[in-house]
Amino acid sequence: MTQDNNNHPTPPAQQPRTIKEALNPVSRRTFLKGTAASLLGMTGVVAALEPLLKLERGELTIDGLLQKHYHRLTPEAMERILRSLEEKCKEQYGVMPNIADIKPMEGVGFAYALNLSRCVGCRKCAHACMAENNQSRESATDIEMSYIRVLELDQGSINMESSNQYYHPDEVPRKGKYYMPVQCHQCRHAPCTQACPVKATWQDPDGIIVVDYNWCIGCRYCMAACPYDARRFNFDKPKIPEKAINPNQDYLSNRIRPKGVVEKCTFCLHRTREGKYPACLEVCPTGARVFGNLLDPDSEINYILKNKRVYILKEDVGTMPRFYYFFDK
Amino acid sequence: MLKDYTLFLVRVGLLSFQGSRKYYAWMIFLFVICLIGLHAYSLQFVEGLSTTGMTNQVSWGVYIANFTFLVGVAAAAVMLVIPAYIYKKDHMNKVVIFGELMAIAVIIMCLLFVMVDLGRPDRFHHMLPPFGILNWPLSILSWDVIVLNGYLLLNLHICGYLLYTKYLGRKPTKMFYIPFIFIAMAWAISIHTVTAFLYVGLAGRPYWNNPIVAPRFLASAFTAGPALLIITFQVIRKSTSYWIGNEPIFTLRMIMTVSMVINVFLLGCELFTEFYAATAHVVASRYLYFGLEGHNVLVPWIWTAIALDFIGLGLLMTPLSRDINWLNLACIFCFIGIWIEKGMGLIIPGFVPSPLGQVVEYLPTINETLVCLGIWAFGALLYSWMLKIAIPIMDGSLRRSGISQVD
């Protein structure tokens, strides 16, 4: 940091020694100018922040800001949070739900298999999923939030780039087409949980990958990481009419999400962890969907994985999904 | 000590408001744009990210594009530091501080671009242990948080220490800054490498899952960063009494030229791999350069970028750019060209087509654009202010009383 010669030394002005001296040569005019500029600046900042007045009450709460990560919550704290979430739902959506925090069962590892020979592309699963999981169903674009995307593919190829998700024929299946529903594959080597910078998403012991909606910061890195396009982001606050709300909710699955967080298919853990089937399976008219416990040697899912021609989507990416496709004939 | 420092801060504060009409006009202009950006961001904060053009398919947009580009500009400060401290080029010694200050301003812009991209900025503290949990070392984003903030701290320390000792008229103690300067050199490379790995690490996105991304990031960064510095030096030279000669500018020109040659070469390698074998993975590049099934929003952009890159390179490689005006033109062309190709040109095709083959296009909304403009203006404001303070310290007109002029 040497001074260069061609830097003209400034005239040896008297340098102030004290704060008073420093302030002294500042003429009244400069001082007033500075004050006026600062005041004007502050006013500008306040004016710019004006939209914040429209922030909904209860959107930002001290409790919310201080809430700890799911794994660090005591049972009592969890209880309090669940009750306050119920209150909030009642207040904002007019329905008093029952929000539980159901833990995974011992000795259970879930897996899902979908029979591509049977699926007819009716998309009943996608719609049942949205109803079960309390998603907005008001505008036409809300279907984008469904955890299940059904691809219509040309027979003779399995090229996704030529697939179509917005098919609207009078009748399915269309001639020359076949259908492939895609939802979260609950990967054993999940790129999404690895990507999350704050551990807001993780795999539970039964194989289900969950999101703590109260911990997610909304960076959407998990969405970029997912090879199956299985994650959805709440760009808006969900809008659900009172009568459409499913009151049987779980903290980690279908409770109504706040805006600004990521969500995904949880194999309907609020149902499946209590011995029921996922909503998408129950509604399927062709019986194309098979769900069960991989750790139970006598389960149907085990039979299929051992005896059918099984196809794993994007096996090359190395995600080792718990979701399989298979063919009958 | 403390008294000295307080006096220093007071004087810096006063100096910030003393300046020519031009200075005032420039700062007010930037400040007003900042406010417009802040207003747009407040709207986004209340409404949610639905105020942006992003969708479930294209879940990152112009915020992350700008972020990626700017990380490179910040890293490029190292291209002043290396000649100054390793090759001991005297003429670089005089300007190296301006590069480091630029790194500070630009890193702050990067952090702002990440902040405005968050769906839940109110939960920012979830990243900060002990209250939060940083998913380190698994998540590359957690690495990025560490390297970016570390780089910011390193540069804040180096600049703060050197400027303050200069103000005091003391010789800086080597132990307090030289080690940090060398750490910062490696660190500068790391910020851009880690940012590249953010994309490269995603196996489900073939457009990004490509080892050439990191080297290309660095090559383009070492073009765009010096380009901005060359322009900045001339502004300093014209508008202050601090004389910057032509040597630093032409050293940077050489660095830019070499980097740009490497950048364009690597681009060629990438294009060859993509298009010659024409596997299914070429589809994202095809979208970018030629459009897919009538979806071609990015096509004019990327060809503009390529044209700017090549004209810029042509100017740099020929004696034409020994003339400062042509050099400036080359700088502007390269800067904009790289901003496009490494911003939108890198981020958006990663999402198009989606992993399930959907082609959903992305265009930023006006609100989103205003937020971006606000952050750019804020960065410029910050850098202008830092220069406003640093230059009088460097030329000795702002110093503690009782010290001689020449040290």
XYZ file of C-alpha atoms in Angstrom:
736
model
C 0.000 0.000 0.000
C 2.666 2.473 -0.881
C 1.793 5.929 -1.927
C 2.563 6.515 -5.552
C 4.393 9.603 -6.657
C 1.920 10.706 -9.180
C -0.703 10.920 -6.493
C -0.723 14.582 -5.766
C -0.373 14.998 -2.046
C -3.348 16.978 -0.902
C -2.698 20.315 0.704
C -1.739 19.682 4.300
C -5.139 20.565 5.626
C -5.478 20.629 9.355
C -6.884 17.276 10.441
C -9.368 17.430 13.323
C -8.267 15.962 16.656
C -11.558 15.544 18.457
C -15.104 14.769 17.523
C -15.984 18.348 18.288
C -13.322 19.592 15.954
C -14.470 17.173 13.329
C -17.977 18.484 13.566
C -16.896 22.087 13.776
C -15.838 22.873 10.225
C -19.000 21.284 9.099
C -20.984 24.325 8.374
C -24.506 24.578 9.570
C -25.531 24.240 5.994
C -23.814 20.894 5.463
C -25.200 19.663 8.726
C -28.710 20.661 7.841
C -28.297 19.195 4.421
C -27.157 15.901 5.905
C -30.008 15.835 8.389
C -32.560 16.663 5.742
C -31.176 13.995 3.428
C -31.267 11.403 6.220
C -34.817 12.297 7.152
C -35.946 12.189 3.566
C -34.211 8.853 3.142
C -35.915 7.406 6.202
C -39.300 8.602 4.989
C -38.594 6.961 1.672
C -37.724 3.671 3.355
C -40.886 3.717 5.426
C -42.967 4.525 2.366
C -41.321 1.691 0.447
C -42.223 -0.734 3.213
C -45.882 0.277 3.060
C -47.113 -3.073 1.633
C -46.091 -4.740 4.885
C -49.187 -3.207 6.454
C -51.210 -5.748 4.527
C -49.471 -8.633 6.248
C -52.081 -10.958 7.619
C -52.458 -11.136 11.355
C -50.834 -14.227 12.775
C -48.572 -14.596 9.765
C -45.480 -13.777 11.767
C -45.589 -14.741 15.420
C -42.948 -14.901 18.118
C -43.854 -18.556 18.707
C -43.394 -19.249 15.035
C -40.013 -17.527 14.935
C -38.807 -19.398 17.988
C -40.101 -22.855 17.118
C -37.386 -25.481 17.111
C -36.683 -28.204 14.578
C -39.082 -31.168 14.654
C -36.446 -33.478 16.118
C -35.696 -31.084 18.940
C -39.268 -30.576 20.104
C -40.336 -32.035 23.462
C -43.681 -33.884 23.423
C -45.226 -31.016 25.397
C -43.971 -28.419 22.940
C -45.309 -30.526 20.067
C -48.672 -30.735 21.785
C -48.834 -26.975 22.133
C -47.878 -26.472 18.496
C -50.505 -28.936 17.272
C -53.236 -27.245 19.278
C -52.237 -23.798 18.051
C -52.160 -25.039 14.457
C -55.685 -26.356 14.933
C -56.800 -22.985 16.278
C -55.190 -21.228 13.365
C -56.941 -23.506 10.867
C -60.256 -22.827 12.569
C -59.613 -19.120 12.465
C -58.435 -18.943 8.865
C -60.417 -21.703 7.168
C -63.424 -22.117 9.462
C -62.843 -25.798 10.204
C -61.523 -27.254 13.435
C -59.235 -30.063 12.319
C -57.661 -32.831 14.309
C -53.925 -32.530 13.770
C -51.888 -35.500 14.981
C -48.231 -36.363 14.900
C -48.251 -40.042 14.016
C -44.896 -41.753 14.362
C -43.651 -44.490 12.013
C -44.425 -48.081 12.976
C -41.700 -50.502 13.997
C -40.744 -53.121 11.436
C -42.380 -51.323 8.539
C -40.729 -50.142 5.359
C -43.258 -48.940 2.835
C -43.065 -49.452 -0.895
C -45.398 -48.715 -3.772
C -45.771 -50.453 -7.105
C -47.824 -49.281 -10.053
C -49.047 -51.544 -12.793
C -48.431 -49.813 -16.115
C -50.415 -52.458 -17.949
C -53.509 -51.501 -16.028
C -53.351 -47.731 -15.609
C -55.827 -46.042 -17.963
C -54.850 -42.438 -17.230
C -58.135 -41.372 -15.639
C -56.260 -39.174 -13.141
C -58.661 -40.068 -10.343
C -55.560 -40.614 -8.180
C -54.308 -37.081 -8.821
C -57.621 -35.546 -7.808
C -58.149 -37.786 -4.784
C -54.661 -36.842 -3.685
C -55.472 -33.157 -3.768
C -58.636 -33.625 -1.734
C -56.977 -35.880 0.808
C -53.997 -33.582 1.206
C -55.853 -30.280 1.519
C -54.612 -28.533 -1.587
C -56.104 -25.503 -3.296
C -58.701 -26.532 -5.831
C -59.992 -23.179 -7.002
C -58.256 -22.207 -10.177
C -57.330 -24.264 -13.198
C -53.629 -24.012 -12.428
C -54.078 -25.555 -8.988
C -53.754 -28.991 -10.575
C -50.043 -28.167 -10.803
C -49.897 -28.660 -7.047
C -51.075 -32.259 -7.192
C -48.441 -34.651 -5.964
C -49.243 -36.962 -8.850
C -48.478 -36.064 -12.439
C -49.938 -38.458 -14.979
C -47.951 -38.687 -18.205
C -49.563 -39.761 -21.448
C -46.924 -41.542 -23.515
C -46.825 -42.913 -27.020
C -46.839 -46.648 -27.176
C -43.547 -47.955 -28.428
C -41.402 -45.560 -26.483
C -40.753 -44.415 -22.963
C -39.429 -40.995 -23.875
C -40.649 -38.458 -21.334
C -39.864 -35.525 -23.604
C -42.673 -36.595 -25.905
C -45.078 -37.126 -23.024
C -48.110 -34.995 -22.392
C -49.611 -34.131 -19.035
C -52.425 -31.954 -20.312
C -54.424 -34.484 -22.284
C -58.175 -33.984 -22.314
C -59.899 -36.643 -24.400
C -63.532 -37.655 -23.934
C -62.432 -41.094 -23.018
C -59.285 -42.709 -21.673
C -57.257 -44.655 -22.515
C -56.651 -43.214 -25.928
C -55.617 -45.482 -28.745
C -51.858 -45.747 -29.161
C -51.193 -44.225 -25.757
C -50.309 -45.514 -22.357
C -50.181 -43.716 -19.020
C -47.636 -43.310 -16.303
C -48.493 -41.593 -13.024
C -45.418 -40.179 -11.288
C -45.251 -39.118 -7.672
C -42.597 -38.986 -4.972
C -40.446 -42.099 -5.193
C -39.375 -41.893 -1.528
C -35.823 -42.635 -2.645
C -33.467 -44.496 -0.391
C -30.676 -42.271 -1.647
C -32.739 -39.131 -1.776
C -31.099 -36.138 -3.491
C -33.686 -33.836 -1.918
C -32.936 -34.540 1.732
C -29.268 -34.272 0.944
C -29.778 -30.889 -0.699
C -31.787 -29.257 2.083
C -29.513 -26.775 3.856
C -31.477 -26.847 7.120
C -32.580 -30.500 7.416
C -36.207 -29.494 7.011
C -36.817 -32.670 5.015
C -35.697 -36.158 5.932
C -36.493 -39.840 5.567
C -38.347 -41.473 8.433
C -37.501 -45.085 9.399
C -40.486 -46.426 7.447
C -39.011 -44.927 4.269
C -41.326 -41.948 3.936
C -39.677 -38.627 3.187
C -41.346 -35.805 5.075
C -41.079 -32.025 5.274
C -41.363 -29.984 8.443
C -43.427 -27.120 7.023
C -42.596 -25.042 10.062
C -38.872 -25.381 9.487
C -38.548 -25.169 5.676
C -37.008 -21.862 4.551
C -38.375 -22.126 1.022
C -35.059 -22.105 -0.876
C -36.375 -24.777 -3.282
C -33.013 -26.475 -3.656
C -34.786 -29.800 -3.016
C -37.012 -29.119 -6.014
C -33.978 -28.586 -8.215
C -32.481 -31.800 -6.830
C -35.508 -34.056 -7.411
C -35.235 -36.181 -10.569
C -38.960 -37.003 -10.466
C -40.422 -33.483 -10.267
C -42.183 -34.640 -7.114
C -41.989 -31.533 -4.979
C -44.344 -28.575 -4.966
C -43.905 -25.071 -3.673
C -46.568 -22.892 -2.085
C -46.217 -19.749 -4.152
C -49.474 -18.616 -2.556
C -51.371 -19.330 0.570
C -53.580 -22.379 -0.099
C -57.229 -21.470 -0.737
C -59.636 -24.208 0.232
C -63.365 -23.825 0.760
C -64.569 -24.809 4.223
C -66.473 -27.877 3.146
C -63.584 -29.210 1.088
C -61.189 -29.411 4.020
C -60.117 -32.823 5.217
C -60.040 -32.450 9.006
C -57.969 -35.576 9.652
C -54.545 -34.076 9.483
C -50.995 -34.760 10.461
C -48.183 -32.357 11.284
C -45.840 -33.879 8.693
C -48.340 -34.627 5.966
C -51.676 -33.126 5.006
C -52.211 -30.231 7.383
C -52.800 -27.016 5.443
C -49.413 -25.675 4.488
C -48.272 -22.148 5.094
C -47.232 -20.141 2.062
C -43.586 -20.161 1.057
C -42.732 -23.772 1.887
C -42.197 -26.961 -0.078
C -44.499 -29.952 0.146
C -44.675 -33.429 -1.353
C -46.327 -36.845 -1.346
C -45.990 -38.597 1.995
C -47.597 -41.896 0.969
C -50.539 -40.457 2.988
C -48.691 -41.224 6.210
C -51.646 -40.030 8.279
C -53.528 -43.008 6.787
C -50.846 -45.566 6.088
C -49.226 -45.335 9.503
C -52.624 -46.334 10.898
C -52.991 -49.341 8.635
C -55.027 -47.736 5.859
C -54.150 -47.398 2.185
C -53.072 -44.163 0.531
C -55.923 -42.140 -0.999
C -54.580 -42.610 -4.531
C -54.694 -46.387 -4.188
C -58.179 -46.453 -2.736
C -59.632 -44.428 -5.567
C -57.911 -46.244 -8.435
C -60.651 -47.897 -10.556
C -58.353 -50.397 -12.246
C -56.446 -51.705 -9.268
C -53.201 -50.599 -10.819
C -51.732 -49.577 -7.495
C -50.148 -51.879 -4.925
C -48.915 -50.592 -1.593
C -47.488 -52.406 1.371
C -44.774 -53.322 3.796
C -41.551 -54.390 2.171
C -40.335 -55.913 5.426
C -43.258 -58.335 5.515
C -42.186 -61.321 3.366
C -45.804 -62.299 2.664
C -46.939 -58.891 1.451
C -48.322 -58.414 -2.034
C -45.702 -55.769 -2.764
C -42.979 -58.295 -2.045
C -44.616 -60.801 -4.340
C -44.718 -58.279 -7.160
C -41.141 -57.158 -6.769
C -40.021 -60.773 -6.843
C -42.212 -62.114 -9.619
C -43.122 -59.351 -12.042
C -41.248 -57.456 -14.692
C -40.353 -54.409 -12.660
C -39.206 -51.101 -14.071
C -37.475 -48.430 -12.041
C -37.814 -44.901 -13.386
C -34.444 -43.210 -13.937
C -32.570 -46.046 -12.315
C -29.358 -44.537 -13.706
C -29.591 -41.581 -11.363
C -28.952 -43.957 -8.470
C -31.755 -42.808 -6.212
C -32.972 -46.333 -5.315
C -36.675 -45.498 -5.145
C -39.324 -47.164 -3.026
C -41.696 -46.651 -5.911
C -41.745 -49.232 -8.718
C -43.526 -49.731 -12.008
C -44.409 -53.173 -13.261
C -46.031 -54.880 -16.237
C -48.621 -57.616 -16.258
C -48.713 -59.002 -19.735
C -7.739 3.784 20.714
C -11.482 3.759 21.046
C -11.522 7.537 20.887
C -9.498 7.444 17.692
C -11.859 4.929 16.187
C -14.968 6.877 17.136
C -13.470 9.985 15.630
C -12.725 7.998 12.506
C -16.316 6.800 12.260
C -17.695 10.287 12.800
C -15.470 11.669 10.084
C -16.418 8.881 7.725
C -20.070 9.578 8.456
C -19.636 13.273 7.713
C -17.620 12.630 4.612
C -20.418 10.460 3.224
C -22.569 13.542 2.947
C -19.917 15.842 1.514
C -19.590 15.806 -2.170
C -20.190 17.468 -5.440
C -23.536 17.845 -7.056
C -22.676 14.947 -9.295
C -22.001 12.759 -6.284
C -25.302 13.712 -4.723
C -27.196 13.164 -7.948
C -25.649 9.722 -8.415
C -26.270 8.607 -4.857
C -29.842 9.884 -4.788
C -30.520 8.216 -8.112
C -29.286 4.878 -6.754
C -31.118 5.316 -3.502
C -34.418 5.929 -5.245
C -34.003 2.718 -7.261
C -33.193 0.915 -4.025
C -36.463 2.167 -2.591
C -38.400 1.021 -5.632
C -36.797 -2.398 -5.206
C -37.582 -2.435 -1.518
C -41.191 -1.636 -2.263
C -41.372 -4.453 -4.785
C -39.829 -6.808 -2.275
C -42.295 -5.780 0.433
C -45.077 -6.702 -1.955
C -43.455 -10.075 -2.570
C -42.988 -10.602 1.151
C -46.703 -10.137 1.765
C -48.080 -11.899 -1.303
C -45.566 -14.716 -1.588
C -43.416 -15.775 -4.507
C -46.516 -15.814 -6.703
C -45.455 -12.256 -7.531
C -42.598 -13.802 -9.515
C -42.682 -15.685 -12.776
C -41.437 -18.891 -11.177
C -43.484 -22.067 -11.241
C -43.300 -25.579 -9.857
C -41.465 -26.573 -13.020
C -39.056 -23.639 -13.184
C -38.526 -23.178 -9.487
C -35.526 -20.859 -9.730
C -35.410 -17.741 -11.829
C -33.708 -14.447 -12.274
C -32.766 -14.095 -8.591
C -30.622 -17.195 -8.603
C -29.343 -16.305 -12.079
C -28.041 -12.954 -10.817
C -26.700 -14.592 -7.702
C -24.665 -17.077 -9.730
C -23.233 -14.412 -11.983
C -22.314 -12.122 -9.102
C -20.503 -14.798 -7.133
C -18.097 -14.839 -10.060
C -17.659 -11.079 -10.062
C -16.870 -11.203 -6.355
C -14.365 -13.997 -6.845
C -12.600 -12.001 -9.548
C -11.106 -9.631 -6.974
C -8.447 -12.298 -6.707
C -7.221 -11.242 -10.137
C -5.952 -8.026 -8.556
C -4.737 -9.689 -5.402
C -2.553 -12.277 -7.125
C -0.541 -9.801 -9.267
C -0.212 -7.467 -6.297
C 0.848 -9.917 -3.634
C 2.372 -12.876 -5.463
C 3.970 -11.167 -8.448
C 4.553 -8.007 -6.415
C 3.467 -5.724 -9.209
C 3.691 -2.261 -7.709
C 1.118 -0.723 -9.961
C -1.412 -3.292 -8.748
C -0.700 -2.453 -5.119
C -2.332 0.888 -5.581
C -5.606 -0.513 -6.842
C -5.924 -3.860 -5.119
C -8.047 -2.369 -2.355
C -10.680 -1.332 -4.908
C -11.009 -4.936 -5.994
C -11.431 -6.100 -2.450
C -14.022 -3.442 -1.757
C -15.870 -4.492 -4.864
C -15.851 -8.069 -3.590
C -17.528 -6.874 -0.391
C -20.265 -4.995 -2.212
C -20.875 -7.830 -4.647
C -20.968 -10.552 -1.999
C -23.570 -8.522 -0.143
C -25.557 -8.379 -3.373
C -25.244 -12.166 -3.640
C -26.560 -12.646 -0.130
C -29.450 -10.298 -0.891
C -30.309 -12.223 -4.050
C -30.475 -15.421 -2.004
C -32.558 -13.726 0.675
C -35.154 -12.426 -1.760
C -35.402 -15.878 -3.301
C -36.379 -17.523 -0.020
C -40.021 -18.439 0.446
C -39.616 -17.916 4.182
C -37.054 -15.182 4.774
C -38.414 -14.935 8.319
C -36.795 -18.319 8.955
C -33.353 -17.304 7.802
C -31.994 -18.092 11.255
C -32.777 -21.781 10.709
C -29.443 -21.892 8.902
C -27.493 -20.514 11.829
C -26.415 -22.920 14.550
C -26.825 -23.291 17.456
C -30.457 -22.267 17.097
C -30.696 -23.448 13.528
C -29.296 -26.532 11.875
C -26.904 -26.284 8.971
C -26.964 -29.501 6.960
C -23.202 -29.526 6.631
C -21.351 -31.241 4.983
C -24.120 -32.993 3.030
C -25.860 -30.032 1.489
C -23.816 -28.051 -1.016
C -25.981 -25.061 -0.189
C -24.652 -25.219 3.358
C -21.129 -25.072 1.924
C -22.123 -22.060 -0.087
C -23.457 -20.297 2.996
C -20.130 -20.886 4.712
C -17.823 -19.905 1.861
C -19.779 -16.792 0.891
C -19.991 -15.449 4.408
C -16.385 -16.423 5.056
C -15.282 -14.536 1.954
C -17.260 -11.521 3.074
C -15.635 -11.573 6.518
C -12.147 -12.046 5.079
C -12.512 -9.068 2.794
C -14.152 -6.930 5.452
C -11.212 -7.641 7.706
C -8.543 -7.030 5.065
C -10.081 -3.791 3.789
C -11.043 -2.519 7.216
C -7.622 -3.219 8.670
C -5.601 -1.784 5.797
C -7.717 1.327 5.454
C -7.768 2.042 9.152
C -4.000 1.635 9.616
C -3.502 3.852 6.616
C -5.758 6.429 8.236
C -3.755 6.177 11.442
C -0.562 6.585 9.460
C 0.800 3.284 10.747
C 2.471 0.588 8.770
C 0.126 -2.407 8.779
C 1.463 -5.375 10.741
C 2.053 -8.135 8.220
C 0.835 -10.850 10.547
C -2.586 -9.233 10.738
C -3.297 -9.171 7.057
C -0.897 -11.142 4.871
C -2.142 -14.575 6.022
C -5.714 -13.462 5.412
C -4.857 -12.255 1.948
C -3.483 -15.648 1.042
C -6.468 -17.428 2.565
C -8.736 -15.093 0.599
C -7.018 -16.068 -2.664
C -7.903 -19.726 -2.240
C -11.247 -18.746 -0.801
C -12.136 -16.699 -3.871
C -11.663 -19.750 -6.054
C -13.707 -21.793 -3.603
C -16.754 -19.522 -3.627
C -17.189 -19.945 -7.314
C -16.362 -23.632 -7.347
C -18.826 -24.375 -4.568
C -21.476 -22.314 -6.341
C -20.856 -24.372 -9.468
C -21.112 -27.594 -7.461
C -24.532 -26.440 -6.315
C -25.666 -27.259 -9.845
C -23.133 -29.871 -10.861
C -24.087 -32.068 -7.899
C -27.644 -32.598 -9.107
C -27.656 -35.882 -10.995
C -31.283 -35.447 -11.967
C -30.504 -32.376 -14.096
C -28.221 -33.477 -16.951
C -27.773 -29.914 -18.210
C -25.963 -29.037 -14.984
C -24.510 -32.424 -14.097
C -21.419 -31.696 -16.118
C -17.848 -31.313 -14.883
C -17.085 -28.373 -17.156
C -19.425 -26.042 -15.292
C -16.954 -25.165 -12.513
C -13.978 -24.359 -14.775
C -16.240 -22.367 -17.064
C -17.591 -20.459 -14.109
C -14.096 -19.440 -13.131
C -13.030 -18.521 -16.647
C -16.077 -16.364 -17.214
C -15.771 -14.819 -13.757
C -12.211 -13.775 -14.453
C -13.472 -12.022 -17.538
C -16.531 -10.294 -16.110
C -14.891 -9.192 -12.850
C -11.883 -7.458 -14.441
C -14.223 -5.909 -17.018
C -16.098 -4.173 -14.233
C -12.857 -3.158 -12.523
C -11.441 -1.611 -15.679
C -14.485 0.616 -15.958
C -14.391 1.421 -12.244
C -10.730 2.471 -12.391
C -11.492 4.946 -15.116
C -14.387 6.384 -13.152
C -12.087 6.837 -10.153
C -9.412 8.377 -12.319
C -11.851 10.830 -13.887
C -13.886 11.849 -10.880
C -11.318 11.971 -8.086
C -7.812 13.192 -7.602
C -6.586 9.632 -7.104
C -4.484 8.818 -10.103
C -4.655 5.331 -11.534
C -2.297 4.809 -14.415
C -2.795 2.616 -17.433
C -0.678 -0.299 -16.172
C -3.299 -1.899 -13.900
C -5.893 -1.494 -16.626
C -3.717 -3.234 -19.178
C -2.725 -5.993 -16.794
C -6.435 -6.639 -16.332
C -6.940 -6.528 -20.078
C -4.442 -9.335 -20.447
C -6.122 -11.382 -17.715
C -9.504 -10.816 -19.320
C -8.281 -11.858 -22.725
C -6.780 -15.125 -21.502
C -9.860 -15.916 -19.402
C -12.215 -15.149 -22.242
C -10.280 -17.387 -24.611
C -10.547 -20.215 -22.089
C -14.218 -19.469 -21.513
C -15.059 -19.605 -25.197
C -12.949 -22.725 -25.646
C -14.793 -24.483 -22.830
C -18.110 -23.366 -24.319
C -17.031 -25.018 -27.548
C -16.164 -28.237 -25.680
C -19.574 -28.206 -24.086
C -21.426 -27.585 -27.320
C -19.499 -30.318 -29.099
C -20.268 -32.896 -26.422
C -23.927 -31.947 -26.379
C -24.657 -31.702 -30.061
C -22.301 -34.166 -31.736
C -23.466 -37.252 -29.876
C -26.959 -35.766 -29.597
C -28.109 -38.004 -26.768
C -31.403 -37.412 -25.033
C -29.548 -34.992 -22.749
C -29.058 -32.471 -25.517
C -32.663 -31.382 -25.201
C -31.985 -28.605 -22.643
C -29.261 -27.128 -24.842
C -31.530 -27.391 -27.828
C -34.140 -25.457 -25.902
C -31.601 -22.788 -25.047
C -30.093 -22.318 -28.505
C -32.908 -23.203 -30.865
C -36.115 -23.521 -28.881
C -38.344 -26.568 -28.435
C -41.704 -26.982 -30.112
C -42.231 -23.256 -30.428
C -40.949 -22.487 -26.944
C -38.059 -20.153 -27.559
C -37.997 -17.338 -25.028
C -34.288 -17.755 -24.367
C -33.149 -18.078 -27.970
C -32.674 -14.361 -28.750
C -31.013 -13.888 -25.385
C -28.417 -16.562 -25.767
C -27.495 -15.552 -29.309
C -27.105 -11.978 -28.128
C -24.790 -13.289 -25.448
C -22.788 -15.333 -27.914
C -22.478 -12.380 -30.261
C -21.380 -10.099 -27.421
C -18.897 -12.711 -26.203
C -17.323 -13.111 -29.603
C -17.184 -9.422 -30.471
C -15.757 -8.754 -27.008
C -13.169 -11.462 -27.497
C -12.315 -10.159 -30.949
C -11.721 -6.686 -29.562
C -9.632 -8.014 -26.702
C -7.434 -10.158 -28.887
C -6.679 -7.495 -31.456
C -4.536 -4.396 -30.871
C -7.746 -2.409 -31.166
C -8.349 -2.714 -27.452
C -5.059 -1.013 -26.663
C -7.186 2.030 -27.236
C -9.063 2.656 -24.021
C -12.394 3.356 -25.722
C -12.372 0.088 -27.600
C -11.293 -1.650 -24.434
C -14.266 -0.179 -22.613
C -16.560 -1.415 -25.321
C -15.028 -4.891 -25.040
C -15.535 -4.778 -21.265
C -19.186 -3.845 -21.585
C -19.788 -6.533 -24.212
C -18.088 -9.262 -22.208
C -19.810 -8.244 -18.984
C -23.291 -8.312 -20.485
C -22.595 -11.422 -22.545
C -21.456 -13.351 -19.503
C -24.280 -11.982 -17.388
C -26.722 -13.520 -19.856
C -25.013 -16.844 -20.483
C -24.133 -17.495 -16.875
C -27.322 -16.085 -15.472
C -30.499 -17.031 -17.262
C -28.596 -19.119 -19.800
C -27.343 -21.439 -17.115
C -30.248 -21.547 -14.668
C -33.354 -21.765 -16.805
C -32.404 -24.630 -19.183
C -31.662 -26.674 -16.058
C -35.428 -26.703 -15.572
C -36.528 -26.885 -19.177
C -37.616 -29.476 -19.944
C -38.620 -30.600 -16.470
C -37.398 -33.989 -15.246
C -40.676 -35.402 -16.528
C -40.232 -33.834 -19.942
C -42.524 -30.843 -19.566
C -41.607 -27.639 -21.330
C -42.737 -24.730 -19.169
C -41.147 -21.400 -19.970
C -40.112 -18.748 -17.539
C -40.077 -14.990 -17.776
C -39.513 -12.706 -14.803
C -42.427 -10.490 -13.792
C -42.091 -6.741 -13.470
C -42.102 -6.982 -9.700
C -39.299 -9.526 -9.794
C -37.304 -7.317 -12.153
C -37.738 -4.326 -9.855
C -36.402 -6.329 -6.927
C -33.350 -7.210 -9.031
C -32.824 -3.592 -10.063
C -33.092 -2.594 -6.424
C -30.347 -4.998 -5.435
C -28.084 -3.883 -8.287
C -28.638 -0.271 -7.269
C -27.921 -1.128 -3.676
C -24.658 -2.799 -4.661
C -23.645 0.226 -6.702
C -24.593 2.535 -3.837
C -22.560 0.517 -1.391
C -19.528 0.379 -3.664
C -19.727 4.094 -4.481
C -19.897 4.896 -0.801
C -16.941 2.664 0.024
C -14.892 4.292 -2.719
C -15.923 7.706 -1.467
C -14.387 6.828 1.909
C -11.443 4.762 0.725
C -10.012 7.188 -1.814
C -9.353 10.082 0.597
C -7.749 7.594 2.966
C -5.595 6.214 0.186
C -4.452 9.626 -1.019
C -3.877 10.844 2.499
C -6.425 13.606 2.680
C -8.389 11.709 5.310
C -5.974 10.816 8.097
C -5.469 11.141 11.778
C -4.091 14.486 12.825
C -0.443 14.782 13.625
C 0.958 12.451 11.011
C 3.080 13.453 8.125
C 1.825 13.315 4.600
C 4.159 10.763 3.106
C 4.611 7.446 4.794
